[in-house]
Coordinates of C-alpha atoms in Angstrom, one line a residue:
M157 CA -1.5 20.3 12.8
I158 CA -5.2 20.3 12.0
L159 CA -7.5 20.0 15.0
T160 CA -10.8 18.3 14.8
K161 CA -13.8 19.8 16.7
H162 CA -13.1 17.7 19.8
T163 CA -9.3 17.8 19.6
A164 CA -6.9 19.7 21.8
I165 CA -3.1 19.6 21.8
K166 CA -0.7 20.1 24.7
R167 CA 3.0 20.7 24.0
H168 CA 5.3 19.9 26.9
H169 CA 8.9 21.2 27.3
H170 CA 10.4 19.7 30.5
T171 CA 11.6 22.3 33.0
T172 CA 10.5 24.0 36.2
S173 CA 8.2 26.7 34.7
S174 CA 4.9 26.0 33.0
T175 CA 1.6 27.6 32.1
S176 CA -1.7 26.6 33.6
N177 CA -2.5 22.9 33.4
D178 CA -6.1 23.9 32.4
S179 CA -4.9 25.4 29.1
P180 CA -5.7 23.2 26.1
H181 CA -2.2 24.2 24.8
H182 CA 0.2 23.5 27.6
L183 CA 3.9 24.4 27.1
L184 CA 6.9 23.6 29.3
H185 CA 10.2 25.1 28.2
T186 CA 13.2 23.0 27.8
H187 CA 17.0 23.4 27.5
D188 CA 16.9 21.4 24.3
P189 CA 14.3 22.7 21.8
S190 CA 14.9 19.6 19.6
I191 CA 12.9 17.6 22.1
S192 CA 9.1 17.9 22.5
I193 CA 6.1 16.0 23.6
W194 CA 2.6 16.5 22.2
T195 CA -0.5 15.3 24.0
I196 CA -3.5 14.7 21.7
E197 CA -6.9 14.7 23.5
E198 CA -9.9 13.6 21.5
Y199 CA -13.4 13.1 22.8
G200 CA -14.1 9.5 23.5
I201 CA -10.5 8.3 23.0
Q202 CA -7.7 7.9 25.6
P203 CA -5.2 10.8 25.4
L204 CA -2.1 9.9 23.3
Q205 CA 1.4 11.3 23.8
H206 CA 4.0 11.6 21.1
L207 CA 7.7 12.3 21.4
F208 CA 9.4 14.2 18.7
L209 CA 13.2 14.6 18.2
N210 CA 14.1 17.2 15.7
G211 CA 10.6 17.2 14.4
Q212 CA 10.6 13.4 13.9
L213 CA 8.3 11.0 15.7
R214 CA 10.4 8.8 17.9
G215 CA 8.0 7.6 20.6
T216 CA 4.3 7.3 21.3
T217 CA 1.8 5.8 23.7
S218 CA -0.3 4.6 20.8
E219 CA -0.7 1.0 19.8
A220 CA 1.6 1.6 16.8
A221 CA 4.7 1.8 19.1
T222 CA 3.9 -1.6 20.7
I223 CA 3.4 -3.2 17.2
H224 CA 6.6 -1.7 15.9
A225 CA 8.6 -2.8 18.9
E226 CA 7.3 -6.4 18.8
A227 CA 8.0 -6.6 15.0
F228 CA 11.5 -5.3 15.6
V229 CA 12.5 -7.5 18.5
H230 CA 10.7 -10.8 18.5
P231 CA 11.4 -12.4 15.1
A232 CA 15.1 -12.3 15.7
M233 CA 15.0 -13.1 19.4
M234 CA 12.7 -16.1 18.7
A235 CA 15.1 -17.3 16.0
H236 CA 18.2 -17.3 18.1
P237 CA 18.6 -20.6 20.0
H238 CA 19.6 -18.8 23.3
P239 CA 19.8 -15.0 23.1
R240 CA 21.9 -13.6 26.0
N241 CA 23.7 -10.4 24.9
I242 CA 21.7 -7.9 22.9
V243 CA 22.7 -4.5 21.4
V244 CA 20.2 -1.8 20.6
V245 CA 21.3 1.1 18.3
S246 CA 18.6 3.7 18.8
D247 CA 18.1 7.2 20.1
M248 CA 14.8 6.1 21.7
P249 CA 15.1 2.4 22.7
L250 CA 12.5 2.2 25.5
D251 CA 9.8 0.3 23.6
L252 CA 12.4 -2.2 22.3
L253 CA 13.9 -2.6 25.8
R254 CA 10.5 -3.5 27.2
E255 CA 10.2 -6.4 24.8
I256 CA 13.8 -7.6 25.1
L257 CA 13.6 -7.8 28.9
K258 CA 10.7 -10.3 28.6
Y259 CA 13.2 -13.0 27.8
K260 CA 14.6 -15.1 30.6
S261 CA 17.8 -15.8 28.8
V262 CA 18.9 -12.1 28.4
E263 CA 22.0 -11.3 30.5
E264 CA 22.9 -7.9 29.1
V265 CA 21.3 -5.2 26.9
T266 CA 23.7 -2.6 25.6
L267 CA 22.1 0.7 24.5
V268 CA 24.1 2.6 21.9
G269 CA 23.2 6.1 20.6
A270 CA 20.5 6.6 23.2
N271 CA 19.4 10.2 23.7
M272 CA 19.4 10.2 27.5
D273 CA 17.8 13.7 27.7
A274 CA 14.9 12.5 25.7
I275 CA 14.7 9.3 27.7
D276 CA 14.6 11.2 31.0
L277 CA 11.8 13.3 29.6
V278 CA 9.8 10.3 28.5
R279 CA 10.3 8.5 31.8
F280 CA 8.8 11.5 33.5
H281 CA 5.9 12.3 31.2
M282 CA 5.3 9.0 29.4
K283 CA 6.0 6.6 32.2
E284 CA 4.2 3.6 30.7
L285 CA 7.0 3.3 28.1
D286 CA 9.5 2.5 30.8
R287 CA 7.5 -0.2 32.6
C288 CA 8.4 -3.9 32.5
F289 CA 6.6 -6.7 34.2
L290 CA 9.2 -8.9 35.8
D291 CA 8.9 -11.5 38.5
G292 CA 5.3 -10.7 39.1
E293 CA 5.6 -6.9 39.5
W294 CA 5.9 -3.8 37.4
R295 CA 9.4 -2.1 37.4
D296 CA 11.2 0.6 35.6
C297 CA 12.9 -1.0 32.6
M298 CA 15.9 1.4 32.7
E299 CA 16.6 0.5 36.3
D300 CA 17.1 -3.2 35.4
G301 CA 20.7 -4.3 36.2
R302 CA 21.1 -5.9 32.8
V303 CA 20.9 -2.5 31.0
V304 CA 24.1 -0.9 30.0
V305 CA 24.1 2.7 28.5
V306 CA 27.0 3.5 26.2
K307 CA 28.1 7.2 26.2
D308 CA 30.3 6.9 23.1
T309 CA 29.0 7.6 19.6
I310 CA 28.0 4.6 17.5
M311 CA 31.1 4.4 15.4
V312 CA 33.5 5.1 18.4
W313 CA 31.8 2.3 20.3
L314 CA 32.0 -0.1 17.3
D315 CA 35.7 0.7 17.0
K316 CA 36.3 -0.2 20.6
Q317 CA 34.3 -3.4 20.4
V318 CA 36.2 -4.5 17.3
L319 CA 39.6 -3.9 18.9
D320 CA 38.5 -5.6 22.1
S321 CA 37.1 -8.6 20.2
K322 CA 40.3 -9.0 18.2
A323 CA 42.3 -8.8 21.4
G324 CA 40.2 -11.6 22.9
G325 CA 38.3 -9.4 25.3
G326 CA 35.0 -10.4 26.8
G327 CA 32.7 -10.0 29.7
Q328 CA 30.0 -7.5 30.7
G329 CA 29.7 -3.8 30.9
G330 CA 29.3 -3.2 27.2
S331 CA 32.9 -4.3 26.4
A332 CA 32.9 -7.1 23.9
G333 CA 30.0 -9.5 23.6
S334 CA 29.1 -12.0 26.2
G335 CA 27.0 -14.1 23.9
E336 CA 27.9 -17.2 21.9
D337 CA 31.5 -17.2 20.7
G338 CA 32.1 -14.1 22.9
R339 CA 30.0 -12.0 20.4
Y340 CA 26.7 -10.3 20.4
D341 CA 23.7 -12.5 19.8
V342 CA 21.1 -10.0 18.4
I343 CA 22.0 -6.5 17.2
L344 CA 19.0 -4.2 16.6
V345 CA 19.8 -1.2 14.4
D346 CA 17.4 1.7 14.1
A347 CA 18.5 3.1 10.7
T348 CA 17.2 6.5 11.6
T349 CA 19.6 6.7 14.5
H350 CA 22.5 5.2 12.6
T351 CA 22.1 7.6 9.6
K352 CA 21.7 10.6 11.9
N353 CA 25.0 9.7 13.6
S354 CA 26.9 9.3 10.3
S355 CA 29.6 12.0 10.1
S356 CA 29.5 12.2 6.3
R357 CA 25.9 12.9 5.5
G358 CA 25.5 14.8 2.3
H359 CA 28.4 13.2 0.6
E360 CA 27.2 10.2 -1.3
E361 CA 30.5 8.5 -1.9
D362 CA 31.6 9.1 1.7
D363 CA 28.2 7.8 2.9
A364 CA 28.7 4.5 1.0
D365 CA 32.2 4.1 2.4
E366 CA 30.8 4.8 5.9
E367 CA 28.1 2.1 5.4
D368 CA 30.7 -0.4 4.3
K369 CA 32.8 0.3 7.4
F370 CA 29.7 0.0 9.6
S371 CA 28.8 -3.3 8.0
D372 CA 32.3 -4.7 8.4
K373 CA 32.5 -3.8 12.0
I374 CA 29.1 -5.2 12.8
Q375 CA 30.2 -8.5 11.2
D376 CA 33.2 -8.6 13.6
L377 CA 30.8 -8.6 16.5
M378 CA 28.7 -11.5 15.3
G379 CA 29.0 -15.1 16.4
S380 CA 28.0 -18.2 14.5
N381 CA 24.2 -17.7 15.3
S382 CA 24.1 -14.0 15.5
M383 CA 21.7 -11.7 13.6
V384 CA 21.6 -8.0 12.9
V385 CA 18.1 -6.4 12.3
F386 CA 17.9 -3.2 10.4
N387 CA 14.6 -1.2 10.7
T388 CA 14.5 1.1 7.7
G389 CA 11.9 2.6 5.4
S390 CA 8.6 1.1 4.5
T391 CA 6.9 -1.0 1.8
P392 CA 7.9 0.3 -1.7
R393 CA 5.3 2.5 -3.3
Q394 CA 4.1 1.6 -6.8
D395 CA 3.6 5.1 -8.2
V396 CA 7.0 6.7 -8.1
D397 CA 10.0 7.0 -10.4
L398 CA 12.5 4.6 -9.1
G399 CA 15.4 6.5 -10.6
V400 CA 14.5 9.7 -8.8
A401 CA 12.8 8.7 -5.5
S402 CA 15.4 9.0 -2.7
D403 CA 13.8 6.3 -0.6
D404 CA 14.0 3.8 -3.5
I405 CA 17.6 4.8 -4.3
S406 CA 18.6 4.2 -0.6
R407 CA 16.7 1.0 -0.5
E408 CA 18.4 -0.3 -3.6
K409 CA 21.9 0.6 -2.4
F410 CA 21.3 -1.1 0.9
L411 CA 19.9 -4.3 -0.5
E412 CA 22.6 -4.5 -3.1
T413 CA 25.2 -4.8 -0.3
V414 CA 23.6 -7.9 1.2
M415 CA 21.9 -9.8 -1.6
Y416 CA 25.0 -11.6 -3.0
E417 CA 27.4 -14.2 -1.7
G418 CA 30.5 -12.5 -0.5
S419 CA 28.7 -9.8 1.5
G420 CA 30.0 -11.3 4.7
F421 CA 26.5 -12.2 5.9
G422 CA 24.4 -15.4 5.4
F423 CA 20.9 -15.5 4.0
P424 CA 19.0 -12.2 4.5
A425 CA 15.3 -12.0 5.2
L426 CA 12.9 -9.1 4.7
Y427 CA 9.5 -8.4 6.2
D428 CA 7.0 -5.6 6.7
E429 CA 4.7 -4.7 9.5
P430 CA 2.3 -2.1 8.0
Q431 CA 0.5 -1.5 11.4
A432 CA 3.7 -0.1 12.8
A433 CA 3.2 3.1 10.8
P434 CA 4.0 5.9 11.1
F435 CA 7.2 4.4 12.3
D436 CA 9.5 2.7 9.8
S437 CA 7.7 -0.5 9.0
T438 CA 10.3 -2.5 7.0
F439 CA 12.8 -4.9 8.7
V440 CA 15.8 -6.7 7.2
I441 CA 17.4 -9.5 9.1
L442 CA 21.0 -10.4 8.3
F443 CA 22.1 -13.8 9.5
S444 CA 25.7 -14.7 10.2
I445 CA 27.5 -17.4 8.2
G446 CA 27.8 -20.6 10.1
Q447 CA 30.8 -22.9 10.6
D448 CA 32.4 -24.3 7.4
E449 CA 30.7 -21.4 5.5
I450 CA 27.3 -23.0 5.9
Y451 CA 24.5 -20.4 5.3
Y452 CA 21.7 -22.2 7.1
T453 CA 22.7 -21.5 10.7
E454 CA 20.5 -22.7 13.5
S455 CA 19.1 -19.1 13.8
Y456 CA 18.1 -19.1 10.2
I457 CA 16.5 -22.6 10.5
R458 CA 14.5 -21.4 13.5
Y459 CA 13.5 -18.1 11.8
V460 CA 11.9 -19.9 8.8
R461 CA 9.8 -22.2 10.9
L462 CA 6.3 -22.2 9.4
A463 CA 4.3 -23.9 12.2
P464 CA 2.8 -21.1 14.3
T465 CA 2.6 -23.2 17.5
A466 CA 6.4 -23.7 17.3
I467 CA 6.8 -19.9 17.9
D468 CA 3.9 -19.8 20.4
L469 CA 5.4 -22.5 22.5
D470 CA 8.8 -20.8 22.4
M471 CA 7.1 -17.6 23.7
M472 CA 5.6 -19.6 26.6
N473 CA 8.9 -21.1 27.5
R474 CA 11.2 -18.2 27.0
F475 CA 9.2 -15.2 28.4
H476 CA 8.9 -14.2 32.0
K477 CA 5.3 -14.7 32.9
Q478 CA 3.4 -11.5 32.0
E479 CA 0.4 -10.0 33.7
H480 CA -1.6 -10.4 30.6
L481 CA -0.9 -12.2 27.3
P482 CA 2.9 -12.0 26.5
T483 CA 2.4 -9.8 23.4
R484 CA -0.3 -7.6 21.8
H485 CA 0.4 -8.4 18.1
Y486 CA 3.3 -10.7 17.5
D487 CA 2.7 -14.5 17.7
G488 CA 3.3 -17.6 15.6
S489 CA 0.8 -16.7 13.0
T490 CA 2.2 -13.2 12.7
H491 CA 5.6 -14.6 12.3
A492 CA 4.4 -17.0 9.5
N493 CA 3.1 -13.9 7.6
Y494 CA 6.5 -12.3 7.9
L495 CA 8.1 -15.1 5.9
I496 CA 6.5 -14.1 2.6
P497 CA 7.4 -10.6 1.2
S498 CA 4.5 -8.6 -0.2
R499 CA 3.8 -8.4 -3.9
A500 CA 4.8 -4.7 -3.7
W501 CA 8.4 -5.9 -2.9
E502 CA 8.4 -8.3 -5.9
N503 CA 7.2 -5.5 -8.2
W504 CA 9.7 -3.0 -6.9
Y505 CA 12.6 -5.5 -7.3
C506 CA 11.8 -6.4 -10.9
E507 CA 11.5 -2.7 -11.8
S508 CA 14.6 -1.6 -9.9
N509 CA 18.2 -1.8 -11.1
L510 CA 18.7 -4.8 -8.9
G511 CA 16.2 -7.1 -10.6
N512 CA 15.2 -5.6 -14.0
K513 CA 17.8 -7.8 -15.7
A514 CA 17.4 -10.9 -13.6
K515 CA 16.2 -14.0 -15.4
A516 CA 13.5 -14.6 -12.8
C517 CA 12.0 -11.2 -13.6
K518 CA 12.7 -11.2 -17.4
E519 CA 11.7 -14.7 -18.2
F520 CA 10.3 -16.8 -15.4
L521 CA 7.2 -14.8 -14.5
N522 CA 6.2 -14.2 -18.2
N523 CA 6.7 -17.9 -19.0
F524 CA 4.9 -19.1 -15.9
Y525 CA 1.7 -17.2 -16.8
D526 CA 1.9 -18.2 -20.5
P527 CA -0.3 -21.2 -21.3
I528 CA 1.9 -22.1 -24.2
M529 CA 4.8 -22.8 -21.8
H530 CA 2.7 -25.4 -19.9
Q531 CA 1.9 -27.9 -22.8
A532 CA 4.7 -30.4 -22.1
E533 CA 3.4 -34.0 -22.0
T534 CA 5.3 -36.8 -20.4
E535 CA 5.1 -40.5 -19.8
V536 CA 6.7 -43.0 -17.5
R537 CA 8.5 -45.9 -19.0
R538 CA 9.8 -49.0 -17.3
D539 CA 13.5 -50.0 -17.3
P540 CA 14.9 -53.3 -16.0
V541 CA 18.0 -51.4 -14.5
K542 CA 16.8 -47.9 -13.7
G543 CA 13.3 -49.0 -12.7
R544 CA 11.5 -46.0 -14.2
G545 CA 12.3 -43.1 -16.4
L546 CA 10.4 -40.0 -17.5
Y547 CA 10.1 -39.3 -21.3
A548 CA 8.8 -36.5 -23.4
V549 CA 5.7 -37.3 -25.4
N550 CA 5.8 -34.1 -27.5
D551 CA 8.4 -31.5 -28.4
I552 CA 9.1 -29.2 -25.4
P553 CA 10.7 -25.8 -26.0
K554 CA 13.4 -24.4 -23.9
G555 CA 12.1 -22.7 -20.8
A556 CA 8.8 -24.6 -20.8
F557 CA 7.5 -26.0 -17.5
I558 CA 7.4 -29.8 -17.1
N559 CA 4.5 -31.0 -14.9
A560 CA 4.3 -27.8 -13.0
D561 CA 1.8 -29.3 -10.5
D562 CA 4.9 -30.7 -8.8
S563 CA 5.3 -27.3 -7.2
H564 CA 2.4 -28.0 -4.9
L565 CA 1.9 -31.8 -5.0
N566 CA 4.7 -32.3 -2.5
L567 CA 5.6 -32.7 1.1
H568 CA 8.0 -30.5 2.9
I569 CA 9.6 -31.4 6.2
H570 CA 11.3 -28.5 8.0
R571 CA 14.9 -28.8 9.0
Y572 CA 14.1 -28.9 12.7
Q573 CA 11.3 -31.5 12.1
W574 CA 13.8 -33.5 10.0
N575 CA 16.3 -33.4 12.9
E576 CA 13.6 -34.6 15.3
L577 CA 12.5 -37.4 12.9
N578 CA 16.1 -38.7 12.8
R579 CA 16.4 -38.5 16.6
F580 CA 13.1 -40.3 16.9
V581 CA 14.2 -43.1 14.5
E582 CA 17.4 -43.5 16.5
E583 CA 15.6 -43.7 19.8
Y584 CA 12.8 -46.0 18.6
P585 CA 14.3 -48.2 15.8
D586 CA 11.4 -50.6 15.9
A587 CA 9.0 -47.9 14.8
Q588 CA 9.6 -48.9 11.2
M589 CA 7.2 -46.5 9.5
Y590 CA 9.1 -43.6 10.8
S591 CA 12.4 -44.9 9.4
Q592 CA 10.6 -45.6 6.2
L593 CA 9.3 -42.0 6.1
R594 CA 12.9 -40.8 6.5
D595 CA 14.1 -43.2 3.8
F596 CA 11.4 -42.0 1.5
F597 CA 12.6 -38.4 1.7
T598 CA 16.2 -39.3 1.2
A599 CA 15.5 -41.6 -1.8
Y600 CA 13.0 -39.4 -3.7
G601 CA 13.4 -36.0 -2.2
F602 CA 16.0 -33.2 -2.0
E603 CA 17.4 -30.7 0.5
N604 CA 15.6 -27.4 0.1
E605 CA 17.6 -24.6 1.6
G606 CA 17.5 -20.8 1.0
N607 CA 14.7 -18.5 -0.3
G608 CA 13.0 -18.8 3.1
N609 CA 13.0 -22.6 3.0
S610 CA 14.9 -25.1 5.1
G611 CA 14.6 -28.9 5.2
W612 CA 13.6 -31.6 2.7
T613 CA 11.0 -31.7 0.0
V614 CA 9.6 -34.7 -1.8
S615 CA 7.0 -35.1 -4.6
V616 CA 3.9 -37.0 -3.5
G617 CA 1.8 -37.3 -6.7
N618 CA 3.7 -36.2 -9.7
T619 CA 5.7 -38.2 -12.2
N620 CA 8.6 -35.8 -12.1
T621 CA 9.8 -37.9 -9.3
F622 CA 10.8 -40.5 -11.9
M623 CA 13.2 -38.1 -13.7
N624 CA 16.7 -39.7 -13.5
H625 CA 20.1 -38.2 -12.9
A626 CA 21.9 -36.7 -15.9
C627 CA 25.4 -38.1 -16.0
T628 CA 26.6 -35.8 -18.8
E629 CA 26.0 -32.2 -19.7
E630 CA 24.6 -33.4 -23.0
G631 CA 22.1 -35.6 -21.3
R632 CA 20.9 -32.8 -19.0
N633 CA 17.8 -31.3 -20.6
A634 CA 15.8 -30.2 -17.5
D635 CA 16.6 -27.8 -14.6
G636 CA 14.9 -27.2 -11.3
G637 CA 13.3 -24.0 -10.1
A638 CA 13.2 -20.3 -10.8
T639 CA 16.6 -18.5 -10.5
D640 CA 17.7 -14.9 -10.6
D641 CA 21.0 -15.8 -12.1
D642 CA 21.3 -15.0 -15.8
D643 CA 23.7 -16.5 -18.3
D644 CA 26.6 -14.3 -17.2
E645 CA 29.2 -16.6 -15.6
D646 CA 30.7 -13.6 -13.8
L647 CA 27.5 -12.8 -12.0
E648 CA 27.9 -13.2 -8.3
Y649 CA 25.7 -15.9 -6.7
L650 CA 22.5 -14.3 -5.5
V651 CA 21.4 -15.4 -2.0
F652 CA 18.3 -13.2 -1.7
S653 CA 15.6 -11.6 -3.8
P654 CA 12.1 -10.6 -2.9
L655 CA 10.8 -12.6 -5.9
T656 CA 12.3 -15.9 -4.9
Y657 CA 11.5 -15.5 -1.3
R658 CA 7.9 -14.7 -2.1
R659 CA 7.6 -17.6 -4.5
K660 CA 9.3 -20.3 -2.4
N661 CA 7.7 -23.2 -4.2
A662 CA 9.2 -22.0 -7.5
S663 CA 12.3 -24.1 -6.4
M664 CA 10.1 -27.2 -6.9
L665 CA 9.3 -26.3 -10.6
T666 CA 11.1 -28.1 -13.4
V667 CA 11.8 -26.3 -16.7
A668 CA 13.3 -27.5 -20.0
A669 CA 17.0 -26.5 -20.1
R670 CA 17.0 -26.7 -23.9
N671 CA 14.7 -27.7 -26.7
I672 CA 13.6 -31.3 -26.1
K673 CA 12.4 -33.7 -28.8
A674 CA 9.5 -36.1 -28.4
G675 CA 10.8 -39.5 -27.2
E676 CA 13.8 -38.1 -25.3
E677 CA 14.4 -39.2 -21.7
L678 CA 14.1 -36.2 -19.3
Q679 CA 17.1 -36.0 -17.1
M680 CA 18.4 -33.4 -14.6
D681 CA 21.5 -33.0 -12.5
Y682 CA 21.0 -34.3 -9.0
S683 CA 24.0 -32.4 -7.6
P684 CA 21.9 -29.5 -6.2
F685 CA 19.7 -32.1 -4.4
R686 CA 22.1 -31.8 -1.4
S687 CA 23.0 -28.5 0.2
V688 CA 26.6 -29.8 0.7
M689 CA 28.3 -32.0 -1.8
T690 CA 29.9 -34.6 0.5
P691 CA 32.3 -37.2 -0.8
E692 CA 29.6 -39.8 0.0
Y693 CA 27.0 -38.1 -2.1
A694 CA 29.4 -37.6 -5.0
A695 CA 30.2 -41.3 -4.9
L696 CA 26.5 -42.1 -4.9
L697 CA 25.9 -40.0 -8.1
Q698 CA 28.9 -41.6 -9.7
S699 CA 27.4 -45.1 -8.9
F700 CA 24.2 -44.0 -10.7
C701 CA 26.2 -43.3 -13.8
D702 CA 28.4 -46.5 -13.5
N703 CA 25.7 -49.0 -13.1
G704 CA 22.4 -47.2 -13.8
E705 CA 20.8 -48.2 -10.5
G706 CA 19.3 -45.6 -8.2
L707 CA 18.5 -45.5 -4.5
V708 CA 15.3 -47.5 -5.0
P709 CA 16.4 -51.1 -5.8
V710 CA 14.5 -53.1 -8.5
N711 CA 14.3 -56.5 -7.0
D712 CA 11.4 -57.9 -9.1
R713 CA 10.0 -57.0 -12.5
N714 CA 6.6 -56.8 -10.8
E715 CA 7.9 -53.8 -8.9
L716 CA 8.5 -51.8 -12.1

């Protein structure tokens, strides 16, 4: 390590013998040479202590540790409707434990893979990492009665949990989950710890098989609102050979296992916290699949909330009162920033094997920034039965955008806001404008789920809203949104990509599905306008085709 003029380093090895405390290089010998603590003293700055395990930074008293822990813990904990039973897979979980125990609802925290020798050393020399403010006083986090330390290795513990879960076990003490559905509510996995505990390191095929087994077993421990959070790697670099860089190869393999329908998980989410460096600063949340194979679980809906005060109020209600502000970095505005992956992730995805053949990367982006693909002209025509229809004024080539301003001239109501609106209408039926607002969304809008969205979206100033339902494939000449699916019918349904998560409003765009002649009516399939094709909605679409009338009645020609 390079020392500046005013810098001294002390290296501590925990045992009974030591050199003079006045020495700028202080060494305490330990029974385990893989564990060491460095103290950095720099003039004018508070001394910082860093814990290294096998030469890797695993704990520190610097601000980065707090930022990392808050980014790791709170997005998922805030998303879960009532987190009670938490699992932490980490060799050094103290920072995470401090954040978890802030929640009033937590009943048990199971620590798996913890290096207790290192934890004992940290509790002696870096005491602030083991301090929690509970019930108006500072306490040792590890002494909290809700903390359970598992002595088994990660995979052995998982095997026991899966067997116990299948046998109908439950309860506390680290044996089967005590959360919703008898499962664990939030599972935090430090990928560094998990990888280190893999018994087959160095054998690529065996490692992949081990990862699949780990993933399957984790799924067995998840309830209908559970989440697993992986902390692994950092924001992709833009100056590396993706086919050679080991980090990018590992990143690609990991994301490939969770990006498609059939992975066993619901919608994934990805976010970075650059200020957590030098710790791993990328986090991937995998949501469970809800009842009836519904992807947008309550946890997912809560996670993608955009209003910062919704998160801030949750923090106020859910946390034990802290001596100071409840967090140092994470809050509602920070959470909102996590909902949009960085441009670096989009670039990496489109250059990697995962996305370099996807339509969204190959066609959508190039078309969107090509002025020639934005020259479609349309007009609204009146119809005594349909009311209104949208027609092409000029020839429109396949893939061209139709009235692209619709992607921002719209209103979006989040799923939780939508639920509250419906509750409000039921409770106050005489508040007619609220019922009219709800009816406006259902008549002219569509359900907008996935890609970090949840709820309903409706156009508020664009004539695309007058585009009618296509009753036949021949009549369908317009499609909605950007998609990563290509024309291969065997391609698995993609539920996540950094591009579509980053460009959420691309789902509101309309493109020509084929070459369109001037004078043609523009029509699109309304089937995707509902997240679930219910018999009622199917009957409604059929009625459109049988009699030509839509949800908005035409009672008077003056209304046309």
